[in-house]
mmCIF file of C-alpha atoms in Angstrom:
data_model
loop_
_atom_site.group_PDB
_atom_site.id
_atom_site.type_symbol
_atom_site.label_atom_id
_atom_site.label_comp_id
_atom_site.label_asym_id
_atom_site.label_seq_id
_atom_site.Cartn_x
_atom_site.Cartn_y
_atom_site.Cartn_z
ATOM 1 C CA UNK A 1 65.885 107.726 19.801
ATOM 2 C CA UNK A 2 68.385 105.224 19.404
ATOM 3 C CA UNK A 3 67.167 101.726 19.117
ATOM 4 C CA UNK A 4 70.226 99.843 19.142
ATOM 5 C CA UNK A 5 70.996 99.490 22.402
ATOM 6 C CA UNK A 6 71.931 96.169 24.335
ATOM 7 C CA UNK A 7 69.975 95.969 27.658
ATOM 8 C CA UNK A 8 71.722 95.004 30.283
ATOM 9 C CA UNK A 9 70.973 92.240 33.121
ATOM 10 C CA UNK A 10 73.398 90.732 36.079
ATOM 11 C CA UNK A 11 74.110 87.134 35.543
ATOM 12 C CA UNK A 12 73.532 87.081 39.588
ATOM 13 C CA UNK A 13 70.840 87.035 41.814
ATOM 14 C CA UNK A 14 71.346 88.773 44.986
ATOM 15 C CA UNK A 15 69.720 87.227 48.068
ATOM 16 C CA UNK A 16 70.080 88.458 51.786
ATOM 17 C CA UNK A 17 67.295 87.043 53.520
ATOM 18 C CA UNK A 18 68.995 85.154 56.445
ATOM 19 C CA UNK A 19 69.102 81.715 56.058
ATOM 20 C CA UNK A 20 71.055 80.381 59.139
ATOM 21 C CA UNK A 21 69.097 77.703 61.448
ATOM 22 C CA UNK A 22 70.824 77.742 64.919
ATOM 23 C CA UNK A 23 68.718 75.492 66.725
ATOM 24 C CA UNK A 24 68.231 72.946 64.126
ATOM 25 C CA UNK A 25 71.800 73.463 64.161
ATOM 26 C CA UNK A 26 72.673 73.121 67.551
ATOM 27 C CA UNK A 27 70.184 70.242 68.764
ATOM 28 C CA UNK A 28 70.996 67.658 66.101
ATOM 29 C CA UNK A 29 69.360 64.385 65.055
ATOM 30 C CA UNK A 30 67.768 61.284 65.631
ATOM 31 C CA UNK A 31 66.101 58.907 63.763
ATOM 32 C CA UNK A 32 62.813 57.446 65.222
ATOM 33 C CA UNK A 33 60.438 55.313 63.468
ATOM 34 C CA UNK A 34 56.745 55.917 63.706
ATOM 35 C CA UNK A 35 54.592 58.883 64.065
ATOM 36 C CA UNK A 36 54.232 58.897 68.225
ATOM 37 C CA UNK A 37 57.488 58.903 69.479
ATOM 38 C CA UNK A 38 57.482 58.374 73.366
ATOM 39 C CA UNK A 39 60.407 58.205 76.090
ATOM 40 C CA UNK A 40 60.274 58.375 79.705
ATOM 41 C CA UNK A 41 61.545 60.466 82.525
ATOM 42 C CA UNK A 42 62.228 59.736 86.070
ATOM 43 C CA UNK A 43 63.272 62.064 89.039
ATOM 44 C CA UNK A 44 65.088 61.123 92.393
ATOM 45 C CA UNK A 45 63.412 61.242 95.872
ATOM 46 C CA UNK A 46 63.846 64.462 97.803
ATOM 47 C CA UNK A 47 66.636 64.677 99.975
ATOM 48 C CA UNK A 48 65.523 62.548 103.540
ATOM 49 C CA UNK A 49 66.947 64.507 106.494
ATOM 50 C CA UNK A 50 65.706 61.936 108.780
ATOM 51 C CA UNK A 51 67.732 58.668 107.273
ATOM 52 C CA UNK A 52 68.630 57.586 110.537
ATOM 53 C CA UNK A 53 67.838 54.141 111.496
ATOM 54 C CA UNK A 54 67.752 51.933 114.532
ATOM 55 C CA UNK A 55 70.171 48.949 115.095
ATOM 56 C CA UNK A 56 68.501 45.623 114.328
ATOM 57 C CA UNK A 57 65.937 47.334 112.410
ATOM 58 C CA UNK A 58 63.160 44.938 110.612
ATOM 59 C CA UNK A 59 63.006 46.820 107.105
ATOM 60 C CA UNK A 60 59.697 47.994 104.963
ATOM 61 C CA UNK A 61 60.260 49.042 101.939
ATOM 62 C CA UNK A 62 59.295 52.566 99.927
ATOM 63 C CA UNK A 63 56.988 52.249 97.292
ATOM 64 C CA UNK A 64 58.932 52.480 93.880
ATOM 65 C CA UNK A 65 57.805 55.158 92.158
ATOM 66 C CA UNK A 66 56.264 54.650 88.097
ATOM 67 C CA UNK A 67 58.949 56.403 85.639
ATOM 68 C CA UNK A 68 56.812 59.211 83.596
ATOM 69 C CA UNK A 69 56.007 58.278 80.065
ATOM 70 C CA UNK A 70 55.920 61.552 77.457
ATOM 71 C CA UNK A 71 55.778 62.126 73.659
ATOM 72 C CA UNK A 72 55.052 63.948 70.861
ATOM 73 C CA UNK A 73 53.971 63.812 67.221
ATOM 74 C CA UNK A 74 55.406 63.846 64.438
ATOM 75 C CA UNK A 75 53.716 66.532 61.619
ATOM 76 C CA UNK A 76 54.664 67.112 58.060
ATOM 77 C CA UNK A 77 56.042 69.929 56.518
ATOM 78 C CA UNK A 78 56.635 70.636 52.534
ATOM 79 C CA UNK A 79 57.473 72.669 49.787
ATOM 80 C CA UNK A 80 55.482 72.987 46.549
ATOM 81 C CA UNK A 81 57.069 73.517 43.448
ATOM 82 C CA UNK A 82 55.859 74.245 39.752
ATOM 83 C CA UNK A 83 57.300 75.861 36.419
ATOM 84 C CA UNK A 84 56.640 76.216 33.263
ATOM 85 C CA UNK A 85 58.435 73.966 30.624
ATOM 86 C CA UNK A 86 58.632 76.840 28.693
ATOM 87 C CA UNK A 87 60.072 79.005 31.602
ATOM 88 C CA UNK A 88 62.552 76.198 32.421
ATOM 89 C CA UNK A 89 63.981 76.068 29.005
ATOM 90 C CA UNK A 90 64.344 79.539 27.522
ATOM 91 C CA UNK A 91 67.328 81.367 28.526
ATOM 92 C CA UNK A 92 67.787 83.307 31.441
ATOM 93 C CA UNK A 93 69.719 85.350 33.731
ATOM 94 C CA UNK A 94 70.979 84.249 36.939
ATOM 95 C CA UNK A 95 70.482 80.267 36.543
ATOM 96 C CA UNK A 96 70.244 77.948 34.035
ATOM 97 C CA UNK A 97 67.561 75.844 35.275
ATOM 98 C CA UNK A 98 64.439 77.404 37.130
ATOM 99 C CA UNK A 99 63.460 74.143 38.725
ATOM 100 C CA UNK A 100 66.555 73.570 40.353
ATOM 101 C CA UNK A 101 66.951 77.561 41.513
ATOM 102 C CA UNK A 102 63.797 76.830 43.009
ATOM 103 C CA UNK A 103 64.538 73.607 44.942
ATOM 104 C CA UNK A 104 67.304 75.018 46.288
ATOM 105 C CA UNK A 105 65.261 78.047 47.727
ATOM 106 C CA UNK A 106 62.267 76.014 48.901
ATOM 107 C CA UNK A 107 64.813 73.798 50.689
ATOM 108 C CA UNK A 108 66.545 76.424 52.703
ATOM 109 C CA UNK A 109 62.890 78.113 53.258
ATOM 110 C CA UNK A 110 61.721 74.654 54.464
ATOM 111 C CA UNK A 111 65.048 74.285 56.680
ATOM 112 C CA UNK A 112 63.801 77.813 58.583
ATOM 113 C CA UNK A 113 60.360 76.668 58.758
ATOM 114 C CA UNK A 114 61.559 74.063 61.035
ATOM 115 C CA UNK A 115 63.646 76.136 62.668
ATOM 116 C CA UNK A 116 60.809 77.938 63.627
ATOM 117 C CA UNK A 117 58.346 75.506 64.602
ATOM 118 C CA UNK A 118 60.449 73.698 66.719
ATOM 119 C CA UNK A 119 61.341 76.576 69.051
ATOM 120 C CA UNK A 120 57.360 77.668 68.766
ATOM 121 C CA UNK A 121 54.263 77.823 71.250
ATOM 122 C CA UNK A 122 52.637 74.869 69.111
ATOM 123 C CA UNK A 123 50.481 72.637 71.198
ATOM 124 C CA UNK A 124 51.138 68.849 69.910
ATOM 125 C CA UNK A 125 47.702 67.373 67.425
ATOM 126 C CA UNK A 126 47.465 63.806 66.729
ATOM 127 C CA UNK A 127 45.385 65.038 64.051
ATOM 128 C CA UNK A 128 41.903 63.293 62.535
ATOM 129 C CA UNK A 129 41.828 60.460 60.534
ATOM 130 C CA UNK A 130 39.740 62.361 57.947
ATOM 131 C CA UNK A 131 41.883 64.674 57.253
ATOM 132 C CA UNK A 132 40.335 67.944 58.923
ATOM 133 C CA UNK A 133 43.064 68.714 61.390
ATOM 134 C CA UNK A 134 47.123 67.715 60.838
ATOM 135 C CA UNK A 135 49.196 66.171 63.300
ATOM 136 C CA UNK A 136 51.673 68.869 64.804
ATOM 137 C CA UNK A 137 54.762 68.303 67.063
ATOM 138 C CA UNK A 138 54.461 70.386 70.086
ATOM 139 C CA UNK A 139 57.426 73.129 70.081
ATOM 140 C CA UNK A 140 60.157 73.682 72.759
ATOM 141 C CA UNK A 141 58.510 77.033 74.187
ATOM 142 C CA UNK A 142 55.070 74.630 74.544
ATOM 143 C CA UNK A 143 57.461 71.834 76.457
ATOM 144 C CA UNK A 144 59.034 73.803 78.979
ATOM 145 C CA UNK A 145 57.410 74.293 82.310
ATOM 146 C CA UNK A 146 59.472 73.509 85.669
ATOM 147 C CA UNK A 147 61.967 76.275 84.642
ATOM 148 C CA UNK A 148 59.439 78.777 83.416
ATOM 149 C CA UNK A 149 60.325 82.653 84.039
ATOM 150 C CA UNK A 150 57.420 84.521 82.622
ATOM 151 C CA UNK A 151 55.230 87.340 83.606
ATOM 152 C CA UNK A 152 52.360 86.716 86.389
ATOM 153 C CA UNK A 153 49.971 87.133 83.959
ATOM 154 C CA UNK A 154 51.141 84.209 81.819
ATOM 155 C CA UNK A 155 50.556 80.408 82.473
ATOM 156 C CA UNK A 156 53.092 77.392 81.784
ATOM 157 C CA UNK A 157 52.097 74.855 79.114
ATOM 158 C CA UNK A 158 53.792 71.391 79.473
ATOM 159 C CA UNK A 159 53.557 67.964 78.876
ATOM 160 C CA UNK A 160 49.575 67.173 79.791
ATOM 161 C CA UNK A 161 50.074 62.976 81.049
ATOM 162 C CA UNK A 162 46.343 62.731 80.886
ATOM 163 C CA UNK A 163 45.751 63.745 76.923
ATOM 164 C CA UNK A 164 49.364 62.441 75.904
ATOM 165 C CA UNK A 165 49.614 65.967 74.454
ATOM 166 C CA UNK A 166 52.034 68.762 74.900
ATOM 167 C CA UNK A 167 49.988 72.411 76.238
ATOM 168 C CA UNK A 168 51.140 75.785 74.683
ATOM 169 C CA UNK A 169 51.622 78.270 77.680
ATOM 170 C CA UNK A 170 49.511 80.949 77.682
ATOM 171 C CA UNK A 171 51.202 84.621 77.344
ATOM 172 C CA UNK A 172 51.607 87.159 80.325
ATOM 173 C CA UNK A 173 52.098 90.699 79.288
ATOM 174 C CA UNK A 174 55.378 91.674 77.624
ATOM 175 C CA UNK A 175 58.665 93.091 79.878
ATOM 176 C CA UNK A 176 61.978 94.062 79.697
ATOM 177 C CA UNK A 177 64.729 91.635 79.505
ATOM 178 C CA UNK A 178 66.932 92.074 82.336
ATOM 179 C CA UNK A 179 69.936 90.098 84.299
ATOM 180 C CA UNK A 180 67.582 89.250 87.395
ATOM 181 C CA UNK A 181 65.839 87.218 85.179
ATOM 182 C CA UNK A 182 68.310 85.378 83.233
ATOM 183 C CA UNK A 183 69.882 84.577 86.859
ATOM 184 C CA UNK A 184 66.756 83.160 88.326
ATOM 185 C CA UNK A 185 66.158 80.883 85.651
ATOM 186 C CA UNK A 186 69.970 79.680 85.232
ATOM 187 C CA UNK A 187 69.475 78.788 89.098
ATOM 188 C CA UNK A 188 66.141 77.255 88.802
ATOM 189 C CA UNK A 189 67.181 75.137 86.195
ATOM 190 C CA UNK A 190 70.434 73.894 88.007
ATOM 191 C CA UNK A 191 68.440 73.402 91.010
ATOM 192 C CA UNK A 192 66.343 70.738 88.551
ATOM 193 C CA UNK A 193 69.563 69.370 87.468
ATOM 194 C CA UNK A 194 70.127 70.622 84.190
ATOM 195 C CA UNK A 195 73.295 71.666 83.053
ATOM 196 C CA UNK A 196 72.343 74.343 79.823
ATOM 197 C CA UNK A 197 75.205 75.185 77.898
ATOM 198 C CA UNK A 198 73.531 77.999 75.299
ATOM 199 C CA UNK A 199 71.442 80.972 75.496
ATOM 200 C CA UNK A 200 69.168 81.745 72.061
ATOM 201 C CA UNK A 201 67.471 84.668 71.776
ATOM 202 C CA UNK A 202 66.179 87.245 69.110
ATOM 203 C CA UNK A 203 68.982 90.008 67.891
ATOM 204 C CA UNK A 204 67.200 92.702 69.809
ATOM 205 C CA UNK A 205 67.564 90.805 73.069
ATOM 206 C CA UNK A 206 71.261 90.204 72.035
ATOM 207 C CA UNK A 207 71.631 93.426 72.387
ATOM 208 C CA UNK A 208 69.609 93.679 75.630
ATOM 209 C CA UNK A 209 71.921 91.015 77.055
ATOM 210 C CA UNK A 210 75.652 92.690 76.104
ATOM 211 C CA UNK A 211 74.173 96.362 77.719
ATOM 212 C CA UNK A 212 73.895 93.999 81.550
ATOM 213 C CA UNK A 213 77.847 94.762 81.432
ATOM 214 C CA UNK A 214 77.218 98.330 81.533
ATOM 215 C CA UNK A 215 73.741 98.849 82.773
ATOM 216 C CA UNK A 216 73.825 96.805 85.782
ATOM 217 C CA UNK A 217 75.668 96.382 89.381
ATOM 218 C CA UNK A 218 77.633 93.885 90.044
ATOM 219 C CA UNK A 219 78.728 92.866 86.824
ATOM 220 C CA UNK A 220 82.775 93.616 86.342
ATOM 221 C CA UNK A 221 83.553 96.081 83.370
ATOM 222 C CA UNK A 222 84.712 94.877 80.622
ATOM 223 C CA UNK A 223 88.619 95.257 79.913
ATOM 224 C CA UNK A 224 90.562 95.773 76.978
ATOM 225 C CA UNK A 225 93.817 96.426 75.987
ATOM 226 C CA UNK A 226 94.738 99.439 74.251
ATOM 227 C CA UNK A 227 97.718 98.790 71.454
ATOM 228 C CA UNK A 228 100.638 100.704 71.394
ATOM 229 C CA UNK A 229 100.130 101.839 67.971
ATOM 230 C CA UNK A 230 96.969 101.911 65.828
ATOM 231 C CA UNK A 231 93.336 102.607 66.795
ATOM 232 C CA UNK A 232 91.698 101.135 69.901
ATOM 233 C CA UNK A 233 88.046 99.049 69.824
ATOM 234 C CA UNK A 234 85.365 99.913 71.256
ATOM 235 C CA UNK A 235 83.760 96.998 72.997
ATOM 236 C CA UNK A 236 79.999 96.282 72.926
ATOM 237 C CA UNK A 237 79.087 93.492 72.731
ATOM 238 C CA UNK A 238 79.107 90.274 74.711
ATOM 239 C CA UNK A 239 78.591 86.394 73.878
ATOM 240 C CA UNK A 240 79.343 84.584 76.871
ATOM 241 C CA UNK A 241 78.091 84.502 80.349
ATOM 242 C CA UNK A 242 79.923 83.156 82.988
ATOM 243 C CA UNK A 243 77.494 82.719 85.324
ATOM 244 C CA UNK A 244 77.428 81.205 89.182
ATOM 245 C CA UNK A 245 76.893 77.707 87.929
ATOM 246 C CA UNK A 246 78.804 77.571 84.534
ATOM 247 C CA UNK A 247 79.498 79.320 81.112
ATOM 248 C CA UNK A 248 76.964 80.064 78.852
ATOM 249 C CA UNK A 249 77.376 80.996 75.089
ATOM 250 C CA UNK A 250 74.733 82.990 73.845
ATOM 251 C CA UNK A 251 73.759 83.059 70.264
ATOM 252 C CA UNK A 252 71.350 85.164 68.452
ATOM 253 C CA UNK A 253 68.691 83.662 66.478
ATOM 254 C CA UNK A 254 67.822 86.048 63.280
ATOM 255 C CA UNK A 255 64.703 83.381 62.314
ATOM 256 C CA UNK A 256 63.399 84.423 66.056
ATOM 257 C CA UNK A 257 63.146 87.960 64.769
ATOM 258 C CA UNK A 258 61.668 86.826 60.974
ATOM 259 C CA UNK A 259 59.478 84.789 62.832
ATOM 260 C CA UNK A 260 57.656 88.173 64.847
ATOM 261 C CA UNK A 261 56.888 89.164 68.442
ATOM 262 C CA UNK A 262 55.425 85.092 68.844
ATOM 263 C CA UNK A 263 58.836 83.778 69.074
ATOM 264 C CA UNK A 264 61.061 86.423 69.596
ATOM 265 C CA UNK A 265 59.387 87.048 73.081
ATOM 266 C CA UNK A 266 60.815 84.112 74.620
ATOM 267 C CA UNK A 267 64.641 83.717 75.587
ATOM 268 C CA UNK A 268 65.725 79.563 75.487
ATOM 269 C CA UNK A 269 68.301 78.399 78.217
ATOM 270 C CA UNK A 270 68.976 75.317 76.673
ATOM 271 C CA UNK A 271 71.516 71.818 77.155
ATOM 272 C CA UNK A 272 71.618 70.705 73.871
ATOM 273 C CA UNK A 273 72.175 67.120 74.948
ATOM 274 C CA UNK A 274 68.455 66.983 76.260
ATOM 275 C CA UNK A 275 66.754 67.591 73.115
ATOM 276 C CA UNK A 276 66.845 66.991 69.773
ATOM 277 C CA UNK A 277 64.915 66.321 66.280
ATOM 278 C CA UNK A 278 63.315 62.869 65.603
ATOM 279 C CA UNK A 279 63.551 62.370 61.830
ATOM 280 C CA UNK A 280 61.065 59.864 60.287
ATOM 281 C CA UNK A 281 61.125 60.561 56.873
ATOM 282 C CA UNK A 282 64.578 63.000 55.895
ATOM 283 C CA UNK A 283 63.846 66.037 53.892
ATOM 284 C CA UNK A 284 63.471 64.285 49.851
ATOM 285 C CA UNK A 285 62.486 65.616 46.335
ATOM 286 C CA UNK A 286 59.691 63.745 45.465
ATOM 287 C CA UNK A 287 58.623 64.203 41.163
ATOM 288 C CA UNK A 288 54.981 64.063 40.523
ATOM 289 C CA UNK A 289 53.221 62.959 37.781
ATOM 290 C CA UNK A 290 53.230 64.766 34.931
ATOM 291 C CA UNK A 291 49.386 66.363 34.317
ATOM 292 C CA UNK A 292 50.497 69.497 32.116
ATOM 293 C CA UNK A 293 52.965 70.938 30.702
ATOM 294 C CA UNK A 294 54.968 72.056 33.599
ATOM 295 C CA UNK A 295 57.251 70.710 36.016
ATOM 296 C CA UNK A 296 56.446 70.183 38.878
ATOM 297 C CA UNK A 297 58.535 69.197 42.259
ATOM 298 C CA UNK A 298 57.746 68.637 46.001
ATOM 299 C CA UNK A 299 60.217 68.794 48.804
ATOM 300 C CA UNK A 300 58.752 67.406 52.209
ATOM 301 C CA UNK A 301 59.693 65.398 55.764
ATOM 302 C CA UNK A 302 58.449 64.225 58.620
ATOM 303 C CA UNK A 303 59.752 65.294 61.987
ATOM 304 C CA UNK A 304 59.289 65.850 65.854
ATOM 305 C CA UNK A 305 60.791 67.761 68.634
ATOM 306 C CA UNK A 306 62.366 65.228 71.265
ATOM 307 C CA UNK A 307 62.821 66.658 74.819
ATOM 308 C CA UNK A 308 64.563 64.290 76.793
ATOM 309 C CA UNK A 309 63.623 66.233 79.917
ATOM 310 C CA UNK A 310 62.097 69.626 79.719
ATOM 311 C CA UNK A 311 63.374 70.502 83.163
ATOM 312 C CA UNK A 312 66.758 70.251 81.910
ATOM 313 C CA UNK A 313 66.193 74.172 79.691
ATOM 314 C CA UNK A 314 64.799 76.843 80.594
ATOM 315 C CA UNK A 315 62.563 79.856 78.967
ATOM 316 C CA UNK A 316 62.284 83.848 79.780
ATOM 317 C CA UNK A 317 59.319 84.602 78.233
ATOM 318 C CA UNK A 318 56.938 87.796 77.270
ATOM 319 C CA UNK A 319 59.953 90.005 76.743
ATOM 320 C CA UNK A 320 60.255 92.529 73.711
ATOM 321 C CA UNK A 321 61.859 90.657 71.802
ATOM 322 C CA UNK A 322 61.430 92.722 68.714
ATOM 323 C CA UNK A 323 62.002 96.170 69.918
ATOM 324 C CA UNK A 324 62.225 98.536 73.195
ATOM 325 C CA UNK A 325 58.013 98.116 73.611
ATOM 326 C CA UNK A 326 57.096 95.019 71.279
#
C-alpha cells in the first residue's frame, strides 16, 4: 500500500535496429549539378580475325561509331519532423532535447532509405510538372542488364536510349543461390570488361555463400590450425572469394534483409569505381516557419544513382534471399 515509492526509469535508450549503409558506403560521392545527370559510354569493336591487308593497299575507312549517351534523375527524399514545445521542454529520460533525438534518428533512417533505393528495382520518372508523379532515380538492380543471371522466367531492365529512362527488370521465379551461378556471372562480367571487386548480398545468402566451401566440389576445404594449448575454432564462415579472375570480398547487407524479399532476392557483383551517388543538394536541416506551437524540423536531399557502365557489375537475381523458400 505504500505510496512512497520512487519509480524508476533508465537514463538510456536502447536501440538495435541496424543502421549500417554498405553501399552508400562503399560507392561514394559526386557532386553533379542539375536534376538530369547524363554521361556516355562507348565499347570497342569486336576482335577482327581477318586484319590482314594487301601491300599498297588504297584505304577506306570504318564508320566511327556514336558513343552512347545515358542518365538518370535525380528524386528527393526527406524526413519530417514535429514536437511539441511542451514535450521539448519538460524533463525527460534518455535526452535532453526531443528535437534533436529526433533529427538524429530521422537522419540515420533517411541514410538507409537511400541505401535502399539505390540498390532497388526502381524504374527512373522525370516526374510531371504538376506535381502528380515525383521524379525517381532508377536503382542499380533496374541498371544492370549485360551481366544479368536471373531465372528464365525473369526479363532484364536497363537503360531504355529511346525514353532516356532506366527499365526495372521484371522478376523470374525465386531459386537457390548456388556457386554455378556466382561463377557465370563473375565470367560474364569479365568477359564485358569489368573488374568487380565486392559481392553484397542479404545475411541469409551470406550464409548460402560460406556453406559452397562445404557443400560443393571443387572448392578446397578450408584449413585451420589447431593451437597447442587452448580450444580450437570452428570455422564457418567465409568473406572472400578468390575466384578465376580475381578476389572478391563479400559483404552482407542487413538493410537488404529490412528491406524484404524485393531486394534481398538479388545478389550485386559490383566495381565500386563504376558507380557512384550524384549529390545535388547534401542531406540539410531545413527550420520551417513557425504556425503553432510546436517545433517543427525537415531533413531532406537530392540525389541520383550514377552508373558509369552497367556492364562493369553484375546481379544474381530471384534467389531467397530471406530464407530457405522466400
Amino acid at each position: 500500500d505504500a505510496v512512497g515509492n520512487r519509480e524508476e526509469l533508465a537514463d538510456k535508450i536502447y536501440q538495435i535496429t541496424p543502421d549500417k549503409t554498405p553501399f552508400v558506403s562503399l560507392i561514394g560521392r559526386k557532386s553533379i549539378s542539375s536534376i538530369h545527370p547524363e554521361w556516355q559510354t562507348d565499347t570497342l569493336n569486336a576482335v577482327d580475325l581477318n586484319n590482314n591487308q594487301p601491300e599498297g593497299n588504297d584505304w577506306t575507312y570504318d564508320a566511327v561509331n556514336p558513343t552512347v549517351r545515358v542518365g538518370n534523375y535525380a528524386q528527393i527524399s526527406d524526413k519530417r519532423i514535429v514536437i511539441s514545445r511542451t514535450q521539448d521542454e519538460v524533463s525527460k529520460a534518455g535526452r535532453k532535447s526531443e528535437v534533436a533525438r529526433e533529427i538524429a534518428k530521422k537522419g540515420v533512417e533517411l541514410k538507409i532509405d537511400q541505401e535502399v533505393i539505390l540498390l532497388s528495382n526502381q524504374a527512373s520518372s522525370a516526374g510531371s510538372g504538376n506535381g502528380a508523379s515525383n521524379r525517381k532515380s532508377g536503382g542499380l538492380r533496374a541498371w544492370l542488364s549485360t551481366n544479368d543471371n536471373m531465372d528464365n522466367g525473369g526479363s532484364s531492365g536497363g537503360f531504355n536510349s529511346g525514353t532516356g529512362l532506366v527499365v526495372a527488370a521484371s522478376n523470374g521465379t525465386q531459386r537457390a543461390f548456388d556457386k554455378a551461378q556466382l561463377d557465370a556471372t563473375i565470367l560474364s562480367t569479365y568477359n564485358a570488361g569489368g573488374d568487380p571487386s565486392v559481392l553484397m548480398l542479404s545475411p541469409y545468402l551470406k550464409t548460402v555463400f560460406s556453406s559452397f566451401m562445404s557443400a560443393t566440389a571443387g572448392v578446397a576445404p578450408q584449413r585451420y590450425a589447431t593451437p597447442k594449448s587452448g580450444q580450437t575454432t570452428i570455422v564457418a564462415a567465409a568473406d572472400t572469394y578468390l575466384s578465376d579472375f580475381g578476389e572478391i570480398t563479400v559483404v552482407p547487407n542487413q538493410q537488404m534483409a529490412r528491406a524484404g524479399g524485393t531486394i534481398a532476392r538479388n545478389a550485386f557483383l559490383i566495381d565500386p569505381k563504376m558507380v557512384h551517388m550524384g549529390v545535388l543538394h547534401p542531406v540539410s536541416l531545413e527550420k520551417p516557419g513557425k504556425t503553432g506551437d510546436a517545433e517543427k524540423r525537415v531533413l531532406v536531399t537530392e540525389y541520383t544513382l550514377v552508373v558509369s557502365n552497367e556492364a562493369a557489375h553484375g546481379v544474381i537475381a530471384d534467389l531467397y534471399g530471406m530464407a530457405t523458400n522466400s
